[in-house]
XYZ file of C-alpha atoms in Angstrom:
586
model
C 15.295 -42.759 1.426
C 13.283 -43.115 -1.935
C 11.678 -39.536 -1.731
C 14.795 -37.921 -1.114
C 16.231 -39.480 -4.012
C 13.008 -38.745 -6.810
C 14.101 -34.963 -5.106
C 17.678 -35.302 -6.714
C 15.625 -36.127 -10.409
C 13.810 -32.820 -9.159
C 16.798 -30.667 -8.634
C 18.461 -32.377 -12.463
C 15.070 -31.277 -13.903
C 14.248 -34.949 -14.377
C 11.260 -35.158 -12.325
C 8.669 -33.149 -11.036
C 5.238 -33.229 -9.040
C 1.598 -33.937 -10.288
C -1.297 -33.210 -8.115
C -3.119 -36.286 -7.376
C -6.891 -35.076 -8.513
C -10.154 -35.604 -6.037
C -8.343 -35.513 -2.912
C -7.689 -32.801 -1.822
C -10.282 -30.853 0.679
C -10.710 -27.163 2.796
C -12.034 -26.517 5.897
C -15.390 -27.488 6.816
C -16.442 -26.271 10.074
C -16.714 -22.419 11.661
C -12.876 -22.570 12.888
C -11.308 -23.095 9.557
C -14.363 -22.394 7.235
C -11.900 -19.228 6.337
C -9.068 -21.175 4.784
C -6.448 -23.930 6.078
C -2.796 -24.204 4.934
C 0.904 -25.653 6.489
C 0.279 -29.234 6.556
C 2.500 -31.501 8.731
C 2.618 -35.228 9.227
C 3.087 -36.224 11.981
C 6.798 -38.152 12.272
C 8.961 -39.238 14.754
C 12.648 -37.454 15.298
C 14.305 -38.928 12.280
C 11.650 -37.262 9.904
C 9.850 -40.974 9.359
C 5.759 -40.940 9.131
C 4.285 -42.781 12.308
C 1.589 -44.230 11.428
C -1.626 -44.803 13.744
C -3.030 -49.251 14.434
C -5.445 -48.423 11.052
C -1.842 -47.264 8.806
C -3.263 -44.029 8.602
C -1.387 -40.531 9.261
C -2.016 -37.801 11.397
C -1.426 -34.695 9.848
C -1.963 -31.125 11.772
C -2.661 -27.895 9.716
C -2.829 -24.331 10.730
C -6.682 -22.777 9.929
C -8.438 -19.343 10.345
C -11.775 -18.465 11.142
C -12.146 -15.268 9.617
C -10.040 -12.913 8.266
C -7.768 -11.298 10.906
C -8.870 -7.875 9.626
C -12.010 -9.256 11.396
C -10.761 -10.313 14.629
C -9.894 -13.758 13.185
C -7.938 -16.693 14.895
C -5.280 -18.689 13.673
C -5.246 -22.031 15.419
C -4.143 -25.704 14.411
C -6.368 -28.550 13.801
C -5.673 -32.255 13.250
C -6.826 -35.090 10.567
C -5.982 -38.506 10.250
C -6.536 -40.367 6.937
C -4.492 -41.341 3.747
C -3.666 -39.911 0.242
C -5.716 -43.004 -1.008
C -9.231 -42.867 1.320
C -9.205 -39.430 2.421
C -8.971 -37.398 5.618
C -11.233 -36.623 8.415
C -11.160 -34.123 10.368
C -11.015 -33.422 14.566
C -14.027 -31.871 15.016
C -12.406 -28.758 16.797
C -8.716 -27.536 16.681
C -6.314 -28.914 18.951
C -4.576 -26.094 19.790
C -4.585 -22.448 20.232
C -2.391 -20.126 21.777
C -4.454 -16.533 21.847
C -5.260 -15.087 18.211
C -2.300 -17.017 16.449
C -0.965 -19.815 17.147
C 0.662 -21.363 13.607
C 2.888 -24.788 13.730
C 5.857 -25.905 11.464
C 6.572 -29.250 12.507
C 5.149 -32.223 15.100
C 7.023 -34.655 16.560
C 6.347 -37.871 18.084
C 9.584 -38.695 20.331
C 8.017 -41.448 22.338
C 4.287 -42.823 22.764
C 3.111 -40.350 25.111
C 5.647 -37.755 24.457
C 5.003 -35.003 21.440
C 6.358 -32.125 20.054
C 5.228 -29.508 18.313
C 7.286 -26.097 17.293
C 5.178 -23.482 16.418
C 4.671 -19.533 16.073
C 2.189 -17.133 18.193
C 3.486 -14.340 16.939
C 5.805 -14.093 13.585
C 6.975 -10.978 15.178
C 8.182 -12.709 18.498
C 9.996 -16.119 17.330
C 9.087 -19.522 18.113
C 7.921 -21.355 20.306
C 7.637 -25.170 21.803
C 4.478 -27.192 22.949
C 4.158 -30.310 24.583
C 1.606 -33.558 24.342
C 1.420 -36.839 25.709
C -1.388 -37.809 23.265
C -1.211 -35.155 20.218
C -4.102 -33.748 21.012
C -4.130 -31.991 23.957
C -1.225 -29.398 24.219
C 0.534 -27.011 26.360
C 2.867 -24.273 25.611
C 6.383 -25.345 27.018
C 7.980 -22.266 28.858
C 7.292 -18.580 28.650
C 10.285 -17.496 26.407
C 11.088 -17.921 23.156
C 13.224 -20.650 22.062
C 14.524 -18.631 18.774
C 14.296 -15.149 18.252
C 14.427 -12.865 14.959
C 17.051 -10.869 16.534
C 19.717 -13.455 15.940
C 19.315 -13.587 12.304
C 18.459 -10.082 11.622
C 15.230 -10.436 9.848
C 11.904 -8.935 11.078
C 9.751 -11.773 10.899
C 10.644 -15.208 11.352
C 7.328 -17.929 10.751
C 6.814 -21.741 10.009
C 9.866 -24.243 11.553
C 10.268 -27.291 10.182
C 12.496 -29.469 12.967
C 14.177 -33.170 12.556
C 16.978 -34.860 14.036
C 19.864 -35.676 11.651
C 22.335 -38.240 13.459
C 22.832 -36.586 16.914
C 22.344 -32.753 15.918
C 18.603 -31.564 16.031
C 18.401 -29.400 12.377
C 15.337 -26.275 11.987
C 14.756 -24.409 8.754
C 12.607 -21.722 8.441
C 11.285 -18.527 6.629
C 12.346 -15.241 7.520
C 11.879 -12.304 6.286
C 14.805 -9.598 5.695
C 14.150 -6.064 3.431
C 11.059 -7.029 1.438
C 11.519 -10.820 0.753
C 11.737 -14.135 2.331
C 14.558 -16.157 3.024
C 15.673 -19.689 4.216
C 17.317 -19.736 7.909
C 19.270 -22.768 9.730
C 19.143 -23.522 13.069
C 20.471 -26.307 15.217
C 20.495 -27.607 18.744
C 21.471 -30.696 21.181
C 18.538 -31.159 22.543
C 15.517 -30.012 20.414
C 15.118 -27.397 22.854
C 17.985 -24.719 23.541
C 18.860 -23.378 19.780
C 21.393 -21.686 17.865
C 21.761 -19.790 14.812
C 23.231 -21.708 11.883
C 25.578 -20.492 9.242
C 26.564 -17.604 11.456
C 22.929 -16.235 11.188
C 22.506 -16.014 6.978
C 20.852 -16.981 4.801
C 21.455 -21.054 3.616
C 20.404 -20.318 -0.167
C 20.575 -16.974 -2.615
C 19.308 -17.431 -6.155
C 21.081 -15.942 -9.143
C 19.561 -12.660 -10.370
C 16.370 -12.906 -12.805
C 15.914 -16.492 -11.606
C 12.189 -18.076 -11.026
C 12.542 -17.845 -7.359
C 14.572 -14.348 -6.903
C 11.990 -12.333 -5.208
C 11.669 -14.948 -1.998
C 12.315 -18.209 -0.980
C 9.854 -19.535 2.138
C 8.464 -22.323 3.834
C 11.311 -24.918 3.789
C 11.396 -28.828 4.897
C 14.178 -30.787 5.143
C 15.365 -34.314 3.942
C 18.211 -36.499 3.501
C 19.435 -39.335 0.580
C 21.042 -41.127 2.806
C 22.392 -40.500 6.666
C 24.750 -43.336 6.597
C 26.935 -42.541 3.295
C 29.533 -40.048 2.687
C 28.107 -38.453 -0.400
C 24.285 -38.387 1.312
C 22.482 -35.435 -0.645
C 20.492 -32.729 1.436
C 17.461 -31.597 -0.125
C 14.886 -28.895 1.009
C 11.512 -28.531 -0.685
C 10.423 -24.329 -0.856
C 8.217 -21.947 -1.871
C 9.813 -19.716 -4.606
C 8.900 -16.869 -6.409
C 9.245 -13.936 -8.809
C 6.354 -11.769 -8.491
C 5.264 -10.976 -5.233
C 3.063 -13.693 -2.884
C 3.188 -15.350 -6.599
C 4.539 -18.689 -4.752
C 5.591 -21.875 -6.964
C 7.575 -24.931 -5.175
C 10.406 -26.266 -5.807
C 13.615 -28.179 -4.514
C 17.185 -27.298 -3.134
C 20.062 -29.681 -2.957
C 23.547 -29.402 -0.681
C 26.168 -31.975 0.125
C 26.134 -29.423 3.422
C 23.420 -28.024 5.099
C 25.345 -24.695 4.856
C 25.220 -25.014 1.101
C 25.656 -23.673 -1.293
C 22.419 -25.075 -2.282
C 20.566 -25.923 -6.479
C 17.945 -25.314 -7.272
C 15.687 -26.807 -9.859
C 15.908 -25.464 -13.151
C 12.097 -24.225 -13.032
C 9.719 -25.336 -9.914
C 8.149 -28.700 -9.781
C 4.752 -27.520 -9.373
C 3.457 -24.462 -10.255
C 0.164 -22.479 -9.997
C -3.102 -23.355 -11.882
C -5.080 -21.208 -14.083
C -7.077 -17.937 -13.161
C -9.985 -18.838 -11.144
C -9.100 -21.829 -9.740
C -8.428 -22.889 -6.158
C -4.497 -23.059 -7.234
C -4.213 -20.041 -9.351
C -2.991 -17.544 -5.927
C -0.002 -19.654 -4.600
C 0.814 -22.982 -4.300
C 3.336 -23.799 -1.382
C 4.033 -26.015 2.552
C 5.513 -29.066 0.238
C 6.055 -31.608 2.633
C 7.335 -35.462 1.743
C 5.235 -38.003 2.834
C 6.980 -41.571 2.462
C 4.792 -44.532 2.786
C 4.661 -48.105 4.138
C 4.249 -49.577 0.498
C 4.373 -47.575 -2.897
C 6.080 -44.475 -4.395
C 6.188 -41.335 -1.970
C 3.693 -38.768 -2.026
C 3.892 -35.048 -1.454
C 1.743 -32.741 0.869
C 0.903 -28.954 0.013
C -1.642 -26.242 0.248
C -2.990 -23.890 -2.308
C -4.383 -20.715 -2.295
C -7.148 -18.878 -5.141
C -5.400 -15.730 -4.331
C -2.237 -14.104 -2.765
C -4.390 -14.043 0.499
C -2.424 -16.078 2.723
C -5.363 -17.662 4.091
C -8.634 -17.021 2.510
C -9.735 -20.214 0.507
C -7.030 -22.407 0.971
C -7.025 -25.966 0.795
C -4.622 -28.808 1.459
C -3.964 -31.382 -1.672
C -1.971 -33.882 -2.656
C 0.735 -34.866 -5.467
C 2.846 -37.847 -6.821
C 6.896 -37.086 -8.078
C 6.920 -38.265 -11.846
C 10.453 -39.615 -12.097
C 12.716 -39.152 -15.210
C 11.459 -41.984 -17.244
C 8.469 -39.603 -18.243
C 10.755 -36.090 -18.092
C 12.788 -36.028 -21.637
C 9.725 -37.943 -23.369
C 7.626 -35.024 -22.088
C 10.340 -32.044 -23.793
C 10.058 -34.497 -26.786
C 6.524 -34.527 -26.629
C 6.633 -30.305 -26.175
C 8.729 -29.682 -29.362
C 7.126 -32.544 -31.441
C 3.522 -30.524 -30.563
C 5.541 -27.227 -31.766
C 7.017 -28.449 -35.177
C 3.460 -30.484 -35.863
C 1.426 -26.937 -34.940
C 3.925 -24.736 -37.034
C 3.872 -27.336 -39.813
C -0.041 -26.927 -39.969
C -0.024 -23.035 -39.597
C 2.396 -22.893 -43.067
C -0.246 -23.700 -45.088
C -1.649 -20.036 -43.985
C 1.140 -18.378 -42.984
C 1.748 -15.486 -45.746
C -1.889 -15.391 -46.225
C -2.375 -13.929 -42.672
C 0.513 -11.699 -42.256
C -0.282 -10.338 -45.604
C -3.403 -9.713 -45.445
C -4.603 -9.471 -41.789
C -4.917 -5.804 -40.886
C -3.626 -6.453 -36.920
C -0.556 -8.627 -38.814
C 0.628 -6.366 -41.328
C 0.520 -3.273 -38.438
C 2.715 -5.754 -36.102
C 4.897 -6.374 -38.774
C 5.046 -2.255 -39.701
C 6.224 -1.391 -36.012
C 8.617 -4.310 -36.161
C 10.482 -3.388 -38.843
C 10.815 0.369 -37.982
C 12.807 -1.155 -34.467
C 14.752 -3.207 -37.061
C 15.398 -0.949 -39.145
C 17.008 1.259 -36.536
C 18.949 -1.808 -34.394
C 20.609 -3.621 -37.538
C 23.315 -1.931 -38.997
C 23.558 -2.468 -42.841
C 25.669 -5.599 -44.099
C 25.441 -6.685 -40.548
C 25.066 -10.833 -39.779
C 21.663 -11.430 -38.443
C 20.094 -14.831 -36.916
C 16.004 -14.968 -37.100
C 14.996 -17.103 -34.141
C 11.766 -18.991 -34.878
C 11.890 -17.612 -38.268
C 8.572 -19.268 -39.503
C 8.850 -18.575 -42.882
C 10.674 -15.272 -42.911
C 8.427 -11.846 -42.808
C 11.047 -9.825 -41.250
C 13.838 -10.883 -44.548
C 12.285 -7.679 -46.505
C 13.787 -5.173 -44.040
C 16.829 -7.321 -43.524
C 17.260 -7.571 -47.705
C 16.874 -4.471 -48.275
C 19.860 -3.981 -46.271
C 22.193 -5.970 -47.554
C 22.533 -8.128 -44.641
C 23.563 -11.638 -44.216
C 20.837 -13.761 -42.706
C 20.369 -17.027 -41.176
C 16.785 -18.506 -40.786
C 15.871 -20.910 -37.537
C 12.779 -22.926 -37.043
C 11.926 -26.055 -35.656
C 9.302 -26.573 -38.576
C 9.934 -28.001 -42.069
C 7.184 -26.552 -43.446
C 8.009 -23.143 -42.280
C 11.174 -23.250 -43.955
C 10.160 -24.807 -47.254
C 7.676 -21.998 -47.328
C 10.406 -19.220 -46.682
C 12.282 -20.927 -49.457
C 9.970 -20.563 -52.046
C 8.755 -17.022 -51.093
C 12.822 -16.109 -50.893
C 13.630 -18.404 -53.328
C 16.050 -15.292 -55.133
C 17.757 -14.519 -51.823
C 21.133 -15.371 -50.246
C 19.362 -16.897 -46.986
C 20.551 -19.928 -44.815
C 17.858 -21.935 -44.053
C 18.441 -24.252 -40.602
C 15.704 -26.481 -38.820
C 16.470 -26.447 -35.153
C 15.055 -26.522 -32.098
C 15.881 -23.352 -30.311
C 16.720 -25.020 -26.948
C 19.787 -26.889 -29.266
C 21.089 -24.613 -31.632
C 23.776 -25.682 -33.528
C 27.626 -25.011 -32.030
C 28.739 -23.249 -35.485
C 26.070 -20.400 -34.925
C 28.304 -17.776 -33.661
C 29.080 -14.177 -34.279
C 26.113 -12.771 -35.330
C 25.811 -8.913 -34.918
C 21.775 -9.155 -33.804
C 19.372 -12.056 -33.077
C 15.542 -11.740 -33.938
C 12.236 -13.157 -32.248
C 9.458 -12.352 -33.204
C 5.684 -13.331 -33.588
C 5.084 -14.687 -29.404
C 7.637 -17.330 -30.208
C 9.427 -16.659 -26.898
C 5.801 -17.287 -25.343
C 6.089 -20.579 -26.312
C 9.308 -21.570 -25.122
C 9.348 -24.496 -22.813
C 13.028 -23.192 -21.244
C 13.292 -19.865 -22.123
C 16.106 -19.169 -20.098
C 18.034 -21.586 -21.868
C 16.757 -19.812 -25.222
C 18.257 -16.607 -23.944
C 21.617 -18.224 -23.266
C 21.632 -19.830 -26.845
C 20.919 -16.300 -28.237
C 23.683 -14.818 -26.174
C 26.034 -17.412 -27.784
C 24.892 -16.416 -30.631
C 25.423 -13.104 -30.322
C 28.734 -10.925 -30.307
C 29.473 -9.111 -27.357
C 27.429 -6.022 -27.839
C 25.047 -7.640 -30.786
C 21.162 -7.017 -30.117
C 18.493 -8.815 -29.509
C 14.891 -7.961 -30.844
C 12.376 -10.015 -28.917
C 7.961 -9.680 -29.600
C 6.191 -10.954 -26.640
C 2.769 -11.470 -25.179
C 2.366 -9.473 -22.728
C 0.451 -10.863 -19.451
C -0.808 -7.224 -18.407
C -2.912 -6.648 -21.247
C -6.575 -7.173 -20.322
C -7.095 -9.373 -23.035
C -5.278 -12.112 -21.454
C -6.659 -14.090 -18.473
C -4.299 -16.946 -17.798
C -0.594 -16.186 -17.318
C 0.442 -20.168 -17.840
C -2.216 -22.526 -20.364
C -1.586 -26.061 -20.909
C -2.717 -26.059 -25.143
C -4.970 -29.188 -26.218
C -2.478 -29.631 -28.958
C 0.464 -30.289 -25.895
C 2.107 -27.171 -26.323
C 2.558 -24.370 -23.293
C 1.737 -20.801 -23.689
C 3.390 -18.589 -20.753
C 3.254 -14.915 -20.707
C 5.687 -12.076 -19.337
C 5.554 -8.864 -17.713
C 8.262 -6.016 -18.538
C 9.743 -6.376 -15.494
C 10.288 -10.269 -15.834
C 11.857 -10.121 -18.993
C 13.993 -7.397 -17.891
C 15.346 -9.763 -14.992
C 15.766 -12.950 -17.118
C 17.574 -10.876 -19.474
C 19.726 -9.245 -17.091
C 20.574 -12.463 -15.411
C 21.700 -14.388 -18.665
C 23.752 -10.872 -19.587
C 21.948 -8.925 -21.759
C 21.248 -5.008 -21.318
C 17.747 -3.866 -22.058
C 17.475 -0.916 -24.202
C 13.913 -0.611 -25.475
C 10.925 -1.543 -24.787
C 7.589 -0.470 -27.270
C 4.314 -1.233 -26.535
C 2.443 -2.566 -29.766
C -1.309 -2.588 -30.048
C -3.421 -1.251 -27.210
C -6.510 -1.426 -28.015
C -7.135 -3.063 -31.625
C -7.291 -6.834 -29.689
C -10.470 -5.667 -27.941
C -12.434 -5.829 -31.009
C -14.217 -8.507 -32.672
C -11.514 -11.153 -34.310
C -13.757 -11.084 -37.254
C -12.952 -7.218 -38.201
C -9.338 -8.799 -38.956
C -9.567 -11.797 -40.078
C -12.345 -11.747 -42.218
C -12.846 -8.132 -43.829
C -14.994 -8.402 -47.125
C -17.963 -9.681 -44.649
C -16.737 -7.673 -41.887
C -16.301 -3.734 -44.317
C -17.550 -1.465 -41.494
C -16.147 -3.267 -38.689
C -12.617 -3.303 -40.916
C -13.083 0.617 -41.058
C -13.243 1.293 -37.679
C -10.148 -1.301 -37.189
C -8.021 0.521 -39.883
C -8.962 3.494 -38.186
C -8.091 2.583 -34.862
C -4.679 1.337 -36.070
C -3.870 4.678 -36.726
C -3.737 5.443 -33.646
C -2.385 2.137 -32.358
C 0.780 3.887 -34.087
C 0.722 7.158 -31.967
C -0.031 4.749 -28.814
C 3.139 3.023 -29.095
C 4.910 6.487 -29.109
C 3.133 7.688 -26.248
C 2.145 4.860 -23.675
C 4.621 2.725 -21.287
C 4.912 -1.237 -23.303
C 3.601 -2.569 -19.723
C -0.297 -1.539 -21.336
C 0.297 -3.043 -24.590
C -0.765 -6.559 -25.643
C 2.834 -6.862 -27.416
C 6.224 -6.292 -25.547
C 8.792 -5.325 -28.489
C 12.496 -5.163 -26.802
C 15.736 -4.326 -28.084
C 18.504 -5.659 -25.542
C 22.510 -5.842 -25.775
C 24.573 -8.535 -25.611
C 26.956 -7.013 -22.559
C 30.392 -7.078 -23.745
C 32.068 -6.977 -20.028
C 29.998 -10.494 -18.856
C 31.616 -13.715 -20.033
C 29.399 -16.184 -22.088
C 26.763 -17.459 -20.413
C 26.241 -21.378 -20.185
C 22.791 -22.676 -19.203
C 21.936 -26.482 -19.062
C 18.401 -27.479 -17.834
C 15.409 -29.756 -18.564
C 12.150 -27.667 -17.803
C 9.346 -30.626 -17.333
C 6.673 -28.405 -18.764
């Protein structure tokens, strides 16, 4: 199967999804006007596409009219079409079951004889309808053909159901505590089901990971049924922030597990605004007669589950295009920090904003970093925090992945006992060990395109108990509007809460110990009061003025309302080194 096996260059981080643009579409008519999600093509046991005399698919789709608050229906409708031409849609839904009726999976088993396992209540279980044409169904039975109860979770919603060999195989969300989780359930028949892997969950994510909050919405595939080392692989919603759904892939030589997980998802949610920006999730494989595979989802403008969603469409960009595209990533870095060298002193010594930052960084310094002590600057540029460092007596060793940052730090240093190492941060250098603290400062980390790798490469840096000084953008602050931006120049610019990098630094082993918040309110003003202040004098004033009290702000307000995030985290001397290989297709 060629779309299981672009999912194993998923799950290597050698691969990932791009969304096919002008295809996609949202409901049209008074029944799903509200928003449509959970696409399913239509395929027969085996989990193979059946096609209708034209080569087109059918795919079903769950839709709401309104919002439920409102007395709204959930139903499922029906479209045939193809990634290429388009879809059209039956002109009323082909199934509802009271106010909810919401499918997982549909099954063709024989020409007049379909399948489809669905939910009418999330609360309840699931349950099984019957077609001889696909579009005219009937609930089979009266009870519940899997129940919440035998898993323990609350809620139990979307079933995705294929045959593998003789055993019938159903995955689906369910919802223990606060968060979703994958389930496993098999069967004979298709009909009469059991709970698999004694009623757990198949897949748990390490701590701080991209999908540790919840993991939803699974479907199913397999390399290869006939050989002995055939690959499972499940595409899933994951995410960190609540509702904040991204999708990504599992693998297993067992559906029991233990499953792994990409390195970062394989498609992730567009900017602010858009149709994407709420959740993007339902990935579904859709192999085809002739060509590559395509993938199925739905997206969502907010964390509504419903309102506004659409169903689109994306292609798996195999590895041939993956390590170019971290090439491409760090090449845009070192050729944007080469440019910005030129300037570099000139703005952090004479910006207003910049030489405040650099004040409140090197009072944290100044108190983390003993004197005499070994210190690594991560994305040094060309060395503004070496005064504080100098001054006492410490050994230093300056990082950057751009020439011209370091030839600049050179010449400004050119007195001072300073090792001076181009590197890209993702591949530091084996010998840099030991160190008693690690800086990064100036949104570097922002700018990472793995930066949980970065974190492990600090940690090996780092002796157990050494600290860690990171600045970061913070994606609270009102001045920022997109969490994730794809830069012109081919860089990536993501931002972090608090609370994310305290998980990704708890999960790689460090021990958070500070957090400051640094400048509240000064980014709210015109640029030109900093950057330009002989045309801008009274505008300067007020900004002086106001950085005054950007000082007593960081003393008195929680970091989360700061535009800056200045941490000081420990190295944890009881964890063992961390080790952290990935490719992040950014």
């Amino acid at each position: 199967m060629l779309g299981a096996s672009l999912l194993r260059r998923c799950v290597d981080g050698s691969a990932m999804l791009r969304q096919v643009a002008g295809v996609g579409w949202g409901g049209d008519q008074s029944w799903n006007r509200f928003g449509i999600r959970d696409p399913s093509i239509l395929t027969n046991a085996a989990g193979h596409p059946v096609l209708d005399e034209a080569g087109r698919f059918a795919m079903f789709f769950n839709a709401r009219d309104r919002a439920t608050t409102d007395g709204g229906v959930t139903c499922v409708g029906l479209a045939q079409g193809t990634m290429e031409s388009g879809w059209t849609s039956e002109p009323q839904p082909v199934f509802v079951d009271g106010a909810y009726a919401a499918q997982g999976s549909v099954l063709q088993l024989a020409p007049d004889h379909f399948r489809m396992y669905y939910s009418p209540d999330t609360l309840w279980g699931f349950a099984l309808a019957s077609s001889t044409d696909g579009r005219c169904w009937r609930r089979f039975g009266t009870r519940p053909i899997l129940e919440p109860g035998q898993f323990g979770v609350r809620r139990m919603g979307l079933p995705f159901v294929r045959r593998i060999g003789q055993r019938w195989i159903m995955l689906f969300e369910g919802m223990a505590g606060s968060g979703f989780h994958i389930y496993l359930a098999t069967s004979l028949d298709g009909i009469e089901w059991r709970a698999g892997n004694q009623g757990r969950s198949v897949y748990t994510p390490a701590d701080g990971a991209w999908d540790c909050l919840g993991q939803a919405n699974p479907s199913l595939y397999v390399e290869n049924e006939e050989a002995e080392d055939s690959g499972y692989f499940i595409f899933y919603n994951g995410c960190r922030e609540v509702h904040a759904w991204d999708i990504g892939v599992l693998r297993s030589d067992s559906l029991e597990g233990p499953w792994r997980s990409s390195p970062a998802p394989v498609l992730c949610r567009g900017q602010q605004g858009g149709w994407n920006a709420g959740r993007v999730e339902g990935a579904r494989l859709v192999e085809r007669p002739e060509g590559l595979p395509g993938v199925v989802y739905f997206a969502l403008p907010t964390t509504d589950s419903y309102a506004g969603g659409r169903i689109a469409f994306a292609s798996i960009d195999a590895a041939a295009n993956c390590a170019p595209m971290a090439e491409r990533n760090a090449g845009a870095e070192r050729a944007y920090n080469d440019q910005l060298a030129l300037r570099y002193f000139s703005v952090w010594d004479n910006f207003p904003i910049q030489r405040f930052s650099t004040d409140m960084e090197f009072r944290l310094i100044d108190k983390v970093v003993s004197p005499l002590s070994k210190v690594i600057l991560l994305g040094s540029g060309g060395g503004r925090e070496l005064p504080v460092l100098l001054n006492k007596g410490c050994r230093v060793t300056a990082v950057d992945i751009s020439p011209q940052m370091l030839a600049v730090g050179r010449q400004r240093y050119a007195d001072a006992d300073v090792g001076w190492i181009e590197a890209d941060l993702h591949e530091l250098p084996a010998e840099l060990v030991d160190f008693d603290a690690g800086i990064c400062l100036g949104a570097v980390f922002n700018y990472l395109r793995e930066p949980d790798l970065f974190l492990a490469n600090a940690r090996r840096c780092l002796k157990p108990g050494g600290s860690l000084v990171l600045a970061v953008i913070n994606s609270r602050h009102p001045t920022e509007a997109h969490v994730r931006t794809e830069l012109s120049d081919g860089r990536v610019r993501v931002l972090y809460s608090v609370s994310q990098l305290e998980q990704m630094l708890g999960a790689i082993g460090f021990r958070v110990e500070k957090t400051i918040g640094v400048r509240f309110l000064v980014d709210l003003l015109p640029a030109e009061w900093n950057s330009k202040p002989a045309q801008q004098p009274s505008g300067t004033e007020i900004l002086n003025r106001l950085l005054v009290a950007e000082a007593e702000l960081s003393e008195h307000m929680s970091a989360e309302k700061a535009k800056f995030i200045l941490l000081h985290a420990v190295a944890r001397a009881t964890d063992p080194p961390v080790t952290v290989r990935a490719l992040v297709c950014s």
